[in-house]
Tab-separated table of C-alpha atoms and ligand atoms in Angstrom:
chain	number	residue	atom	x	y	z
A	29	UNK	CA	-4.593	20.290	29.925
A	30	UNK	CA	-1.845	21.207	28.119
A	31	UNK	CA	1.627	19.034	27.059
A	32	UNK	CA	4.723	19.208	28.781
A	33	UNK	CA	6.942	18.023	25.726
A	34	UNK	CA	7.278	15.431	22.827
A	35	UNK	CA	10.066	12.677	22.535
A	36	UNK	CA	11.045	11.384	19.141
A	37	UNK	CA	13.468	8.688	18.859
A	38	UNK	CA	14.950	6.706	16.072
A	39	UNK	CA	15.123	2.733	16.661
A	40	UNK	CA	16.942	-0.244	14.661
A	41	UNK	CA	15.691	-3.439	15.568
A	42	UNK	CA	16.892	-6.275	13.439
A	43	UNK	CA	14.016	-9.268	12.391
A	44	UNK	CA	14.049	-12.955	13.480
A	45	UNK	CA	14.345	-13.391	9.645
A	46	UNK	CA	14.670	-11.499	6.620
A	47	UNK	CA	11.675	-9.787	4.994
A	48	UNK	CA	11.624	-9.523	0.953
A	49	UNK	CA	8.999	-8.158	-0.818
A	50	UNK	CA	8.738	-7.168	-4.999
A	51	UNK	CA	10.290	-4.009	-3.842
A	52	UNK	CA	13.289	-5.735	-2.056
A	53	UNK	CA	14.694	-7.953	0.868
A	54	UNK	CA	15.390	-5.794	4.520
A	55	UNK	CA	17.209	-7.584	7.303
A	56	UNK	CA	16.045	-5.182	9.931
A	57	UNK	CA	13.119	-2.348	10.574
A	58	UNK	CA	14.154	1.767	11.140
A	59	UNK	CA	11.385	3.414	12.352
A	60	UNK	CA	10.202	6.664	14.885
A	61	UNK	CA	8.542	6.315	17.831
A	62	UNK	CA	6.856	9.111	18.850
A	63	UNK	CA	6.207	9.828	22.432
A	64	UNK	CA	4.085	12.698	24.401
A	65	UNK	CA	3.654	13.945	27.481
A	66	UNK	CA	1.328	15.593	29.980
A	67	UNK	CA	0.697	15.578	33.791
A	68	UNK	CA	2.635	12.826	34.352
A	69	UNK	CA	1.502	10.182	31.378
A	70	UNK	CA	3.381	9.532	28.582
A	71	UNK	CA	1.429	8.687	25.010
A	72	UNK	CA	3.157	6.103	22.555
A	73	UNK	CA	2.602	6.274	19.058
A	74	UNK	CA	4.500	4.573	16.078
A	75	UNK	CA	5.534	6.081	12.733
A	76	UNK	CA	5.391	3.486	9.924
A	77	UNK	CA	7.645	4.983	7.129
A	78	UNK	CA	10.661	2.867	6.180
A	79	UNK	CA	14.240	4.082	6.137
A	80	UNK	CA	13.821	3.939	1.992
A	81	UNK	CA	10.924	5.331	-0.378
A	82	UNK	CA	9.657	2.131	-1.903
A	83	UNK	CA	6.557	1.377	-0.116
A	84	UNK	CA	5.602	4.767	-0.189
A	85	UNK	CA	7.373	8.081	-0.754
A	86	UNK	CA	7.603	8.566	3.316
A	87	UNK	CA	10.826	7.629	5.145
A	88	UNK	CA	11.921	8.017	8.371
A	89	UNK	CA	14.152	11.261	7.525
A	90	UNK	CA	11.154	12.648	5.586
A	91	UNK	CA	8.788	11.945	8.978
A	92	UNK	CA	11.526	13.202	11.548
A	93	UNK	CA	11.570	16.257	9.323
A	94	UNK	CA	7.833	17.034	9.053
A	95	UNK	CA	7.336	16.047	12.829
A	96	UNK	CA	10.376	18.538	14.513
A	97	UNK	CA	9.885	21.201	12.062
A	98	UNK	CA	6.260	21.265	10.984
A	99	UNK	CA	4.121	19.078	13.088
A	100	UNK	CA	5.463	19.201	16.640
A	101	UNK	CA	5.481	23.196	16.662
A	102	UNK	CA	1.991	23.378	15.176
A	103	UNK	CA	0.515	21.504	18.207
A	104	UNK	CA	2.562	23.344	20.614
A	105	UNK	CA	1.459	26.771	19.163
A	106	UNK	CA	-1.805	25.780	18.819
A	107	UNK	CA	-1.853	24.192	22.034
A	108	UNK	CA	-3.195	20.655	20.695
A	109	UNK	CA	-3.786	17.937	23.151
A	110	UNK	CA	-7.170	16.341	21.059
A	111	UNK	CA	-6.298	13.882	18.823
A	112	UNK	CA	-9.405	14.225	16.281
A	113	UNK	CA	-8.806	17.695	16.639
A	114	UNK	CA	-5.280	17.149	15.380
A	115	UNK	CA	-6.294	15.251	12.222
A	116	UNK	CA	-8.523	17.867	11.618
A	117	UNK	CA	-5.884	20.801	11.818
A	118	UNK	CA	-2.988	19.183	10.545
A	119	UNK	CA	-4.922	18.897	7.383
A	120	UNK	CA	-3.156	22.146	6.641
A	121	UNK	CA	0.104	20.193	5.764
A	122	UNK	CA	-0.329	18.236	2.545
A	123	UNK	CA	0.757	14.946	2.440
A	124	UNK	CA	2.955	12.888	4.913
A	125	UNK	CA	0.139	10.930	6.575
A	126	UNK	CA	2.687	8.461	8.327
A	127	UNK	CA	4.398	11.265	10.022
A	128	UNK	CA	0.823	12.388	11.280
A	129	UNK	CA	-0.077	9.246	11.897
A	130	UNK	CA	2.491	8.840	14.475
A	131	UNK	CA	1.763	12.045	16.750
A	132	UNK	CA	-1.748	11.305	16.091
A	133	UNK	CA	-1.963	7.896	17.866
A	134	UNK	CA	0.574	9.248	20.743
A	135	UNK	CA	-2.234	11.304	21.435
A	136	UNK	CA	-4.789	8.450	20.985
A	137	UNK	CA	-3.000	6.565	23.569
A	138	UNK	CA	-2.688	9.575	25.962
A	139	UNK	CA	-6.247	10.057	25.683
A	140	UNK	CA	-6.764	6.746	26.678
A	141	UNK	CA	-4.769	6.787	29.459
A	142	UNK	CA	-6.357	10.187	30.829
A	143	UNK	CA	-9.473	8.216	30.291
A	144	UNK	CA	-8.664	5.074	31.856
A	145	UNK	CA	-9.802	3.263	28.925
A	146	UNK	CA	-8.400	0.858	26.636
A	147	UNK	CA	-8.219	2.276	22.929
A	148	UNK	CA	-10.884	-0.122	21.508
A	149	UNK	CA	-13.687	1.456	24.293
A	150	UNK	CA	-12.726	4.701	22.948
A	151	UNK	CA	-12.788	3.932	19.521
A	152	UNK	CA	-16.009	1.755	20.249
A	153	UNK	CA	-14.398	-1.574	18.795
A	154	UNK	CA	-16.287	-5.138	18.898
A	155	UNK	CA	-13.789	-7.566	19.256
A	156	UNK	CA	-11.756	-9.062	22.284
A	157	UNK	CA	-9.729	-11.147	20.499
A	158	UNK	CA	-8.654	-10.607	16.729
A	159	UNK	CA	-7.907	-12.953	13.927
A	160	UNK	CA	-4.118	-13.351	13.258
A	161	UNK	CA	-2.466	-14.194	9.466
A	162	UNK	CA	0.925	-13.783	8.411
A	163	UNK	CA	2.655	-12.429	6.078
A	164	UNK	CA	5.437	-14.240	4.569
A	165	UNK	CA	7.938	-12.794	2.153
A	166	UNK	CA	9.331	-13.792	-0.885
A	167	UNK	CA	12.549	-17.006	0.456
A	168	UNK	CA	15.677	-17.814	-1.896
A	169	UNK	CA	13.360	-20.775	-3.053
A	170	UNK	CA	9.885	-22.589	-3.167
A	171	UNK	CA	11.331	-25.038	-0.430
A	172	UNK	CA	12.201	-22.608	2.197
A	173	UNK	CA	8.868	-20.967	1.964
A	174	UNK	CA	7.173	-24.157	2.207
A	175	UNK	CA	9.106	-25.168	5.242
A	176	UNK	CA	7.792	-21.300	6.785
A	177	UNK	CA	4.246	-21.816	5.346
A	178	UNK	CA	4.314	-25.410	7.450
A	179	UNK	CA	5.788	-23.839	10.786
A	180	UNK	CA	3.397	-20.866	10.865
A	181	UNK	CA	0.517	-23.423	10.705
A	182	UNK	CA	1.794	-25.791	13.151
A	183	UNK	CA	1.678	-22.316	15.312
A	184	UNK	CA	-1.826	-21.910	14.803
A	185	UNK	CA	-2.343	-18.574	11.696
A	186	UNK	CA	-5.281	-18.838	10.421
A	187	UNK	CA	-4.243	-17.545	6.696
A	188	UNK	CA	-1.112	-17.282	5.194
A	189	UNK	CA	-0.516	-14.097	2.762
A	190	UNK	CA	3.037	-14.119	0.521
A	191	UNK	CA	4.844	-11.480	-1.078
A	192	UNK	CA	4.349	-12.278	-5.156
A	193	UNK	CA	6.043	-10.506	-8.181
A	194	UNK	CA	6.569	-10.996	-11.829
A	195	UNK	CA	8.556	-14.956	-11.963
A	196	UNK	CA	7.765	-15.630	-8.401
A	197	UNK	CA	4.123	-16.230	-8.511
A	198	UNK	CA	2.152	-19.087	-10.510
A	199	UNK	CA	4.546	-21.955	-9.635
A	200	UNK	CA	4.782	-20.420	-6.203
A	201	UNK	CA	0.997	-20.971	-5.850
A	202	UNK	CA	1.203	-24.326	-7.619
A	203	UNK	CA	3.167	-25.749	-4.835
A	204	UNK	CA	1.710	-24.189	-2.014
A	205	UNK	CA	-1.476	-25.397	-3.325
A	206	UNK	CA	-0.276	-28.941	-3.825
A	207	UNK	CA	1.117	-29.062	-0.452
A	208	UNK	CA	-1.640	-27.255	1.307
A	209	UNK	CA	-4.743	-27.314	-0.974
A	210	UNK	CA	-7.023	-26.013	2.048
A	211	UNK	CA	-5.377	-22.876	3.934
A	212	UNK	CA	-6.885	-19.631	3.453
A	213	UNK	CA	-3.986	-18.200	1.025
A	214	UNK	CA	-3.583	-14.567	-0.358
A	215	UNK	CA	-0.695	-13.351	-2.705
A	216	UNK	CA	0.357	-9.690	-2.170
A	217	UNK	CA	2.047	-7.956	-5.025
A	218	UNK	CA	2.686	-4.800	-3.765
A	219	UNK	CA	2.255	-3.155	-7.229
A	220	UNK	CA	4.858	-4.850	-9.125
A	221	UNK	CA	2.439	-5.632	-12.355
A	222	UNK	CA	0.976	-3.586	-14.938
A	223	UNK	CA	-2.344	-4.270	-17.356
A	224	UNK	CA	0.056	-6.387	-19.537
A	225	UNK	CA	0.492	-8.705	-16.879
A	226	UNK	CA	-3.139	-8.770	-16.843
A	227	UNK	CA	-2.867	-12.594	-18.294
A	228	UNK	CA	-0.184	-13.668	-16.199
A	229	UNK	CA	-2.352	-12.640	-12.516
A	230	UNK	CA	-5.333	-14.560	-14.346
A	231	UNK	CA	-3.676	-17.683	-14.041
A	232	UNK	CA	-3.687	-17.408	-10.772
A	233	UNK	CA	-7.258	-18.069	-10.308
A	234	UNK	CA	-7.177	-21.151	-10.164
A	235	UNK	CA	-5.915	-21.319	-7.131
A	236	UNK	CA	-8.309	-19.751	-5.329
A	237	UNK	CA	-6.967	-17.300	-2.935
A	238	UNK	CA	-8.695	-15.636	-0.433
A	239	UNK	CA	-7.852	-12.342	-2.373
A	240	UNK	CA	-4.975	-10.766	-4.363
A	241	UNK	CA	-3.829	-7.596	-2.865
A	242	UNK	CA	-2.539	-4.575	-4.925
A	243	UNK	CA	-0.942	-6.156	-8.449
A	244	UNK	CA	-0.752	-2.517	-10.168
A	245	UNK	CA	0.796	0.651	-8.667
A	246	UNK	CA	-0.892	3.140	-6.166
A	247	UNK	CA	-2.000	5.483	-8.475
A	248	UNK	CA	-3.991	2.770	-10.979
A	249	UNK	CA	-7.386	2.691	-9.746
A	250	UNK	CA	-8.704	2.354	-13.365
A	251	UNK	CA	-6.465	-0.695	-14.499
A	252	UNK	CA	-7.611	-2.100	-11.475
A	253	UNK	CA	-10.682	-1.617	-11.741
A	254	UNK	CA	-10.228	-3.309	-15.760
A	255	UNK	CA	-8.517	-6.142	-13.989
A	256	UNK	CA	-11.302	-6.814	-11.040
A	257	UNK	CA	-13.653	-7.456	-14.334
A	258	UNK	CA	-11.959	-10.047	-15.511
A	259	UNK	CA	-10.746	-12.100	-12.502
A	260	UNK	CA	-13.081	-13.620	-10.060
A	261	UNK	CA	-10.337	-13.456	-7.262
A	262	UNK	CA	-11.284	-10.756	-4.971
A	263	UNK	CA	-9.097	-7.579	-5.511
A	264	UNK	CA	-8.078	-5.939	-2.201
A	265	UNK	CA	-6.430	-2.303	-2.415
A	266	UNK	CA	-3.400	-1.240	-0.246
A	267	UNK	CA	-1.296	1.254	-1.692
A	268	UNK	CA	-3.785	2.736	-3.749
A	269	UNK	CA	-6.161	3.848	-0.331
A	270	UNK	CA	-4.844	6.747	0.891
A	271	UNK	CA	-8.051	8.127	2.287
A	272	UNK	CA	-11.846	8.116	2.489
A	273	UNK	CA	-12.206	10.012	-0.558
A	274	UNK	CA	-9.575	7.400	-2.360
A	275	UNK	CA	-11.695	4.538	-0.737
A	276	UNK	CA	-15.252	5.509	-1.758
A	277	UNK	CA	-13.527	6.174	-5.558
A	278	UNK	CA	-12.150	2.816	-6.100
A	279	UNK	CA	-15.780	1.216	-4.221
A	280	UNK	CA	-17.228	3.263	-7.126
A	281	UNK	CA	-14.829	2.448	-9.834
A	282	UNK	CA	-15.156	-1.363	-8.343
A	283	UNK	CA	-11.319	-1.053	-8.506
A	284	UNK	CA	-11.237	-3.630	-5.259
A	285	UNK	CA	-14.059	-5.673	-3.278
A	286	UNK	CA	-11.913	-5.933	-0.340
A	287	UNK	CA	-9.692	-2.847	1.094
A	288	UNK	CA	-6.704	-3.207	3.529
A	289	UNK	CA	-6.498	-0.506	6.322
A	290	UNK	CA	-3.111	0.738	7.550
A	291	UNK	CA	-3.488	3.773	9.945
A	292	UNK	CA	-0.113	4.841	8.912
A	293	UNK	CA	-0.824	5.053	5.492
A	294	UNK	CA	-3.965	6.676	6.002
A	295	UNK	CA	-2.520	9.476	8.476
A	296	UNK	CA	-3.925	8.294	11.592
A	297	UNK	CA	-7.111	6.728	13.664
A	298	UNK	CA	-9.708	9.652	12.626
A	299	UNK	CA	-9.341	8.529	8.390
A	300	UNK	CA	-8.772	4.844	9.156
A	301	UNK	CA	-12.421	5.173	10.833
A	302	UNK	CA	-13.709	7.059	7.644
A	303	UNK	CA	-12.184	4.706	6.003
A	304	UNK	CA	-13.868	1.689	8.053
A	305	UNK	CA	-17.053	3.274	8.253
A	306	UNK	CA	-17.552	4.017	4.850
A	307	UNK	CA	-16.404	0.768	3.444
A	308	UNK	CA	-18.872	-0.799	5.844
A	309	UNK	CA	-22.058	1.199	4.609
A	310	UNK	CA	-20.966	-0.134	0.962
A	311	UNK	CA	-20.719	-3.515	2.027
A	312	UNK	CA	-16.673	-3.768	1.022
A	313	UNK	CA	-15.051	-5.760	4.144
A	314	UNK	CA	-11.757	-4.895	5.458
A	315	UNK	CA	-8.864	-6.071	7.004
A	316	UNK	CA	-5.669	-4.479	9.183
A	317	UNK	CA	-2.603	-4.181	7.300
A	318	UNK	CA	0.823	-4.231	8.835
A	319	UNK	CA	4.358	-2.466	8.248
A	320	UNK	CA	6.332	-5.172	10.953
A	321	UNK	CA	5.597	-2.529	13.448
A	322	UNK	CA	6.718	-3.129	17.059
A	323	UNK	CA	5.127	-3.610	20.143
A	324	UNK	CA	4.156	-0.178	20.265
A	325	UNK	CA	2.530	-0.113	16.029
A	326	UNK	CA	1.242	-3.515	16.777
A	327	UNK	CA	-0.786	-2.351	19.852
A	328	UNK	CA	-2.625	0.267	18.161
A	329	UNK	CA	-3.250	-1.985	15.354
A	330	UNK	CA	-5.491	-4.535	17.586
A	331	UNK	CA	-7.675	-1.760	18.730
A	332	UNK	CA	-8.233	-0.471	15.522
A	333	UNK	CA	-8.792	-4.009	13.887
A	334	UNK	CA	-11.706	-4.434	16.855
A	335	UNK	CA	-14.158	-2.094	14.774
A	336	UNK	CA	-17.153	-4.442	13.167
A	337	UNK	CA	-16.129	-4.251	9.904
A	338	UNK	CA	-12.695	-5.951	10.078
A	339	UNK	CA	-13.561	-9.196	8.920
A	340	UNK	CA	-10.829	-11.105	6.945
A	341	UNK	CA	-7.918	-12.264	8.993
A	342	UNK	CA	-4.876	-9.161	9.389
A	343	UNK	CA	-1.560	-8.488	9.442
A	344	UNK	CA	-1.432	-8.759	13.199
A	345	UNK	CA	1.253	-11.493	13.925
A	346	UNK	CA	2.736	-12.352	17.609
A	347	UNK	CA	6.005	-10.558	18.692
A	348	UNK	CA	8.555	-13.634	18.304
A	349	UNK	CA	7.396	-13.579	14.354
A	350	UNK	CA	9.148	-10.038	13.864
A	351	UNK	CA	11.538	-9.638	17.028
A	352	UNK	CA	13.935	-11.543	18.943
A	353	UNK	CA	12.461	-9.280	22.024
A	354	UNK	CA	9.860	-6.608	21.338
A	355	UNK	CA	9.825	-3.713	22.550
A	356	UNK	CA	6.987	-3.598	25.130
A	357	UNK	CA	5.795	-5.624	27.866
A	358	UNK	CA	4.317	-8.201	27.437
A	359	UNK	CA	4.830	-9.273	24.155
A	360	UNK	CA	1.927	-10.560	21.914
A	361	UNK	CA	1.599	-14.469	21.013
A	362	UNK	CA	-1.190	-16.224	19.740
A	363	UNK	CA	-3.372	-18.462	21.755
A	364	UNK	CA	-5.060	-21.759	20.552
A	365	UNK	CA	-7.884	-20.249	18.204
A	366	UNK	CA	-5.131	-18.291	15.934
A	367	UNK	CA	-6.305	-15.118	17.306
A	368	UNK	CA	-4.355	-12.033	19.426
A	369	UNK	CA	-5.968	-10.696	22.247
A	370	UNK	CA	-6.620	-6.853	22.668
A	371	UNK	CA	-4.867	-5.338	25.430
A	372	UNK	CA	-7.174	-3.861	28.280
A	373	UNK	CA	-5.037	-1.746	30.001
A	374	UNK	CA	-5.531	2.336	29.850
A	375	UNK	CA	-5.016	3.347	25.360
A	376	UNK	CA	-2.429	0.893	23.707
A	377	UNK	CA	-2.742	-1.326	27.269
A	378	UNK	CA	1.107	-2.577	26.912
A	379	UNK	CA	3.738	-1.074	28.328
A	380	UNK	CA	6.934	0.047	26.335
A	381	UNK	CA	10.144	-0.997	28.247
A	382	UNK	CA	12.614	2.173	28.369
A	383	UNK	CA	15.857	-0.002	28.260
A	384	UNK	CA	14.951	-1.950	25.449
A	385	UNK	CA	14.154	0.793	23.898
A	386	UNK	CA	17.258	2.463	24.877
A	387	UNK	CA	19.306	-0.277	23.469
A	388	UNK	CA	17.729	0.051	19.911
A	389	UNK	CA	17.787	3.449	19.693
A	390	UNK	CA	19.766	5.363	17.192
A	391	UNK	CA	19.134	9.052	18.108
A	392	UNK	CA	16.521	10.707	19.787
A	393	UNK	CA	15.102	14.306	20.280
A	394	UNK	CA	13.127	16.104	22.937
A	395	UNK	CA	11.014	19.159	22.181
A	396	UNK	CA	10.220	20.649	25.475
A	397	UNK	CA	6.643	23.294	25.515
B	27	OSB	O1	2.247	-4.582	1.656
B	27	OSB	O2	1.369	-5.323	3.403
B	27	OSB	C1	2.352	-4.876	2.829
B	27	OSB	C2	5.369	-4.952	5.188
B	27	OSB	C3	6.041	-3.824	4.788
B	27	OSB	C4	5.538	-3.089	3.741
B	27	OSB	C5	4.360	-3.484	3.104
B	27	OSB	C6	3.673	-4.597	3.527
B	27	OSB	C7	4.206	-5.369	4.571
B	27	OSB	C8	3.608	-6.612	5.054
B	27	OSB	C9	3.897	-6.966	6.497
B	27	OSB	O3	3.022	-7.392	4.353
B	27	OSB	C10	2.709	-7.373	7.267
B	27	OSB	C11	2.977	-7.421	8.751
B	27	OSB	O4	3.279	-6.390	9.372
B	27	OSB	O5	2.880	-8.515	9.308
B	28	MG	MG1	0.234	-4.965	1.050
C-alpha cells in the first residue's frame, strides 16, 4: 500500500475560557492537523506545538516547516506507510518530536482504520473508560479559581491540577485546601522555580497534593532530583521527559517518582510506549498529559492513556471544557464515575467534521505522491 497524499492545515479555535500558565495567559489554541491518505481512508493526527516557544522550543511554524520540507518528502521517498517504522527512520532528523509526533499518529490512526481496530486494540491498552482531571490555570484571583475548582467538581473530575508560579502558590493552596480539604489536588509549575525556591515549594507540603509537577526547568534533572530528597510530595516530570533514555535517567537520578506522558512531546506513540513500558518495569506510575488538544489530540490521547500503567488521573477533560464546539463528532463528556470513555470505532474512533474544520482553518497545504 502506498499513500496517495498528505493534508496539513493550520486551525484557530478560540477556548471557552482563557488558559494562563507561569509562562503566560492564551485566549485561543493554533495548532496543525495533520492528515493522510491511502485507498480511500484518511488518517488524523494532531501536532501539539503552540504558536509561541514557551512550552517548548516547537511552534507551529517550526512543525509546518519540518513536516513540508523534511518530514513529508522523507516518507514519500521512502515510501513510508508503517508508523513504527516511521519513528524508527525519522530518527535521522534531530529534534522536533511534536512535528513527528503529528505524522506519526496520522499513520497510527490509518493503521487502525486499515485494520478495523480501535487504537487501544492495536496498541494493546487495558482500559475502557479512563480517569478524567482538569487542569485549571492560573484566574485574576483566588475567588475566581475557587468558583472553577467548585464547578468542575459539581461536573464530576476526579482531581483538580492548577497552574502555580513564584507569588501564586502557598496561599493559593491555603484556600483551596480550606475550602476543599479532601479533593485529589496537584500544583503544576511548569518550570518557573529554581533550587533557591527550594524553601518556598517545601511549604507546600503541607498540603498534601497528589504530586507537584515540574517546579525547575527541562533541562534540571539534578536539582530535581536535590529537591525530590527533601520534599515528601511526589515529584512528577513533564518537560524534563523527552524520551526513554531521559525517563530511565531521571528514574535513576530519582529526579521524579511519578512521570507525565505527552506523545507530542515525546515524538509520537512508538517512545510514549518506551516510555510507558519502562517506567512500568521500575515501578514509577504515569499519567497522560495534555496540550488543550482538540477532538482529534484528545482521541489519541484516550487510547494511549488505556496502557496498564496509566494510573493517576490525566489531562483528558470533556470537549465543552476547551471548545465551544470541537472539532469531531461526537464530542467527549464525562459520564457519572468522572471518567471518558475510549472510542471503539476503527484508530482514533471519532470522526473529524470537515466544515468545522473548514471554519477554523487558517491555511492549509496538500502534498500530493
Ligand atoms: O504543562 O501540562 C502542562 C497546557 C499547555 C501546555 C502545558 C500544559 C498544559 C496543561 C493542559 O496543563 C492540560 C490539558 O490539556 O487539559
Ligand atoms: Mg505540565
Amino acid at each position: 500500500m502506498k499513500l496517495d497524499k498528505i493534508e496539513l492545515t493550520l486551525l484557530k479555535l478560540p477556548y471557552v475560557h482563557f488558559f494562563e500558565t507561569s509562562f503566560g495567559r492564551e485566549i485561543e489554541r493554533t495548532f496543525i492537523i495533520v492528515k493522510v491518505t491511502a485507498q480511500g481512508l484518511d488518517g488524523y493526527g494532531e501536532v501539539v506545538a503552540s504558536q509561541n516557544p514557551f512550552y517548548s522550543y516547537e511552534t507551529t511554524s517550526t512543525a509546518w516547516l519540518m513536516l513540508k520540507d523534511y518530514l513529508i518528502p522523507f516518507v514519500k521517498q521512502q515510501g513510508i506507510v508503517e508508523p513504527t517504522d516511521f519513528a524508527i527512520k525519522a530518527g535521522r532528523f534531530k529534534g522536533h518530536p511534536m512535528a513527528k509526533a503529528g505524522l506519526e499518529l496520522a499513520l497510527w490512526d490509518l493503521l487502525g482504520k486499515r485494520e478495523g481496530l480501535p487504537l487501544k486494540a492495536v496498541y494493546g491498552g487495558v482500559r475502557r473508560r479512563i480517569d478524567a482531571g482538569v487542569s485549571v490555570g492560573i484566574q485574576d484571583d483566588i475567588p475566581q479559581l475557587l468558583n472553577r475548582i467548585q464547578s468542575f467538581l459539581e461536573q464530576g473530575y476526579l482531581r483538580i491540577k492548577i497552574k502555580i508560579k513564584p507569588g501564586w502558590d502557598e496561599s493559593v493552596c491555603r484556600e483551596i485546601r480550606k475550602q476543599f480539604p479532601r479533593i485529589l489536588l496537584q500544583a503544576d509549575a511548569n518550570g518557573a522555580y529554581g533550587l533557591n525556591d527550594t524553601d518556598e515549594l517545601k511549604r507546600l507540603e503541607e498540603f498534601k497534593l497528589l504530586m507537584l509537577e515540574q517546579p525547575f526547568p527541562a533541562y534540571d534533572l539534578w536539582d530535581h532530583s536535590r529537591l525530590q530528597k527533601e520534599m515528601e510530595t511526589d515529584i512528577c516530570l513533564d518537560e524534563s521527559i523527552t524520551s526513554e533514555v531521559t525517563a530511565r535517567t531521571a528514574m535513576e537520578m530519582k529526579s521524579c517518582r511519578i512521570v507525565n506522558i505527552k506523545v507530542g512531546r515525546v515524538g509520537g506513540v512508538v517512545e510514549a510506549r518506551r516510555i510507558h513500558d519502562i517506567c512500568m518495569e521500575k515501578g514509577v506510575p504515569v499519567w497522560c498529559g495534555g496540550m488543550l488538544e482538540s477532538g482529534i489530540g484528545r482521541a489519541h490521547n484516550l487510547h494511549i492513556a488505556s496502557l496498564k500503567n496509566f494510573v493517576f488521573p490525566n489531562d483528558l477533560s470533556a470537549s465543552e471544557r476547551y471548545y465551544a464546539e470541537d472539532i469531531v463528532e461526537p464530542a467527549f463528556s464525562l459520564d457519572s464515575r468522572g471518567t471518558i470513555a475510549v472510542p471503539d470505532g476503527p484508530g482514533i474512533g471519532v470522526d473529524p467534521v470537515k466544515e468545522r474544520i473548514q471554519r477554523a482553518k487558517v491555511h492549509s497545504e496538500t502534498i500530493a505522491f
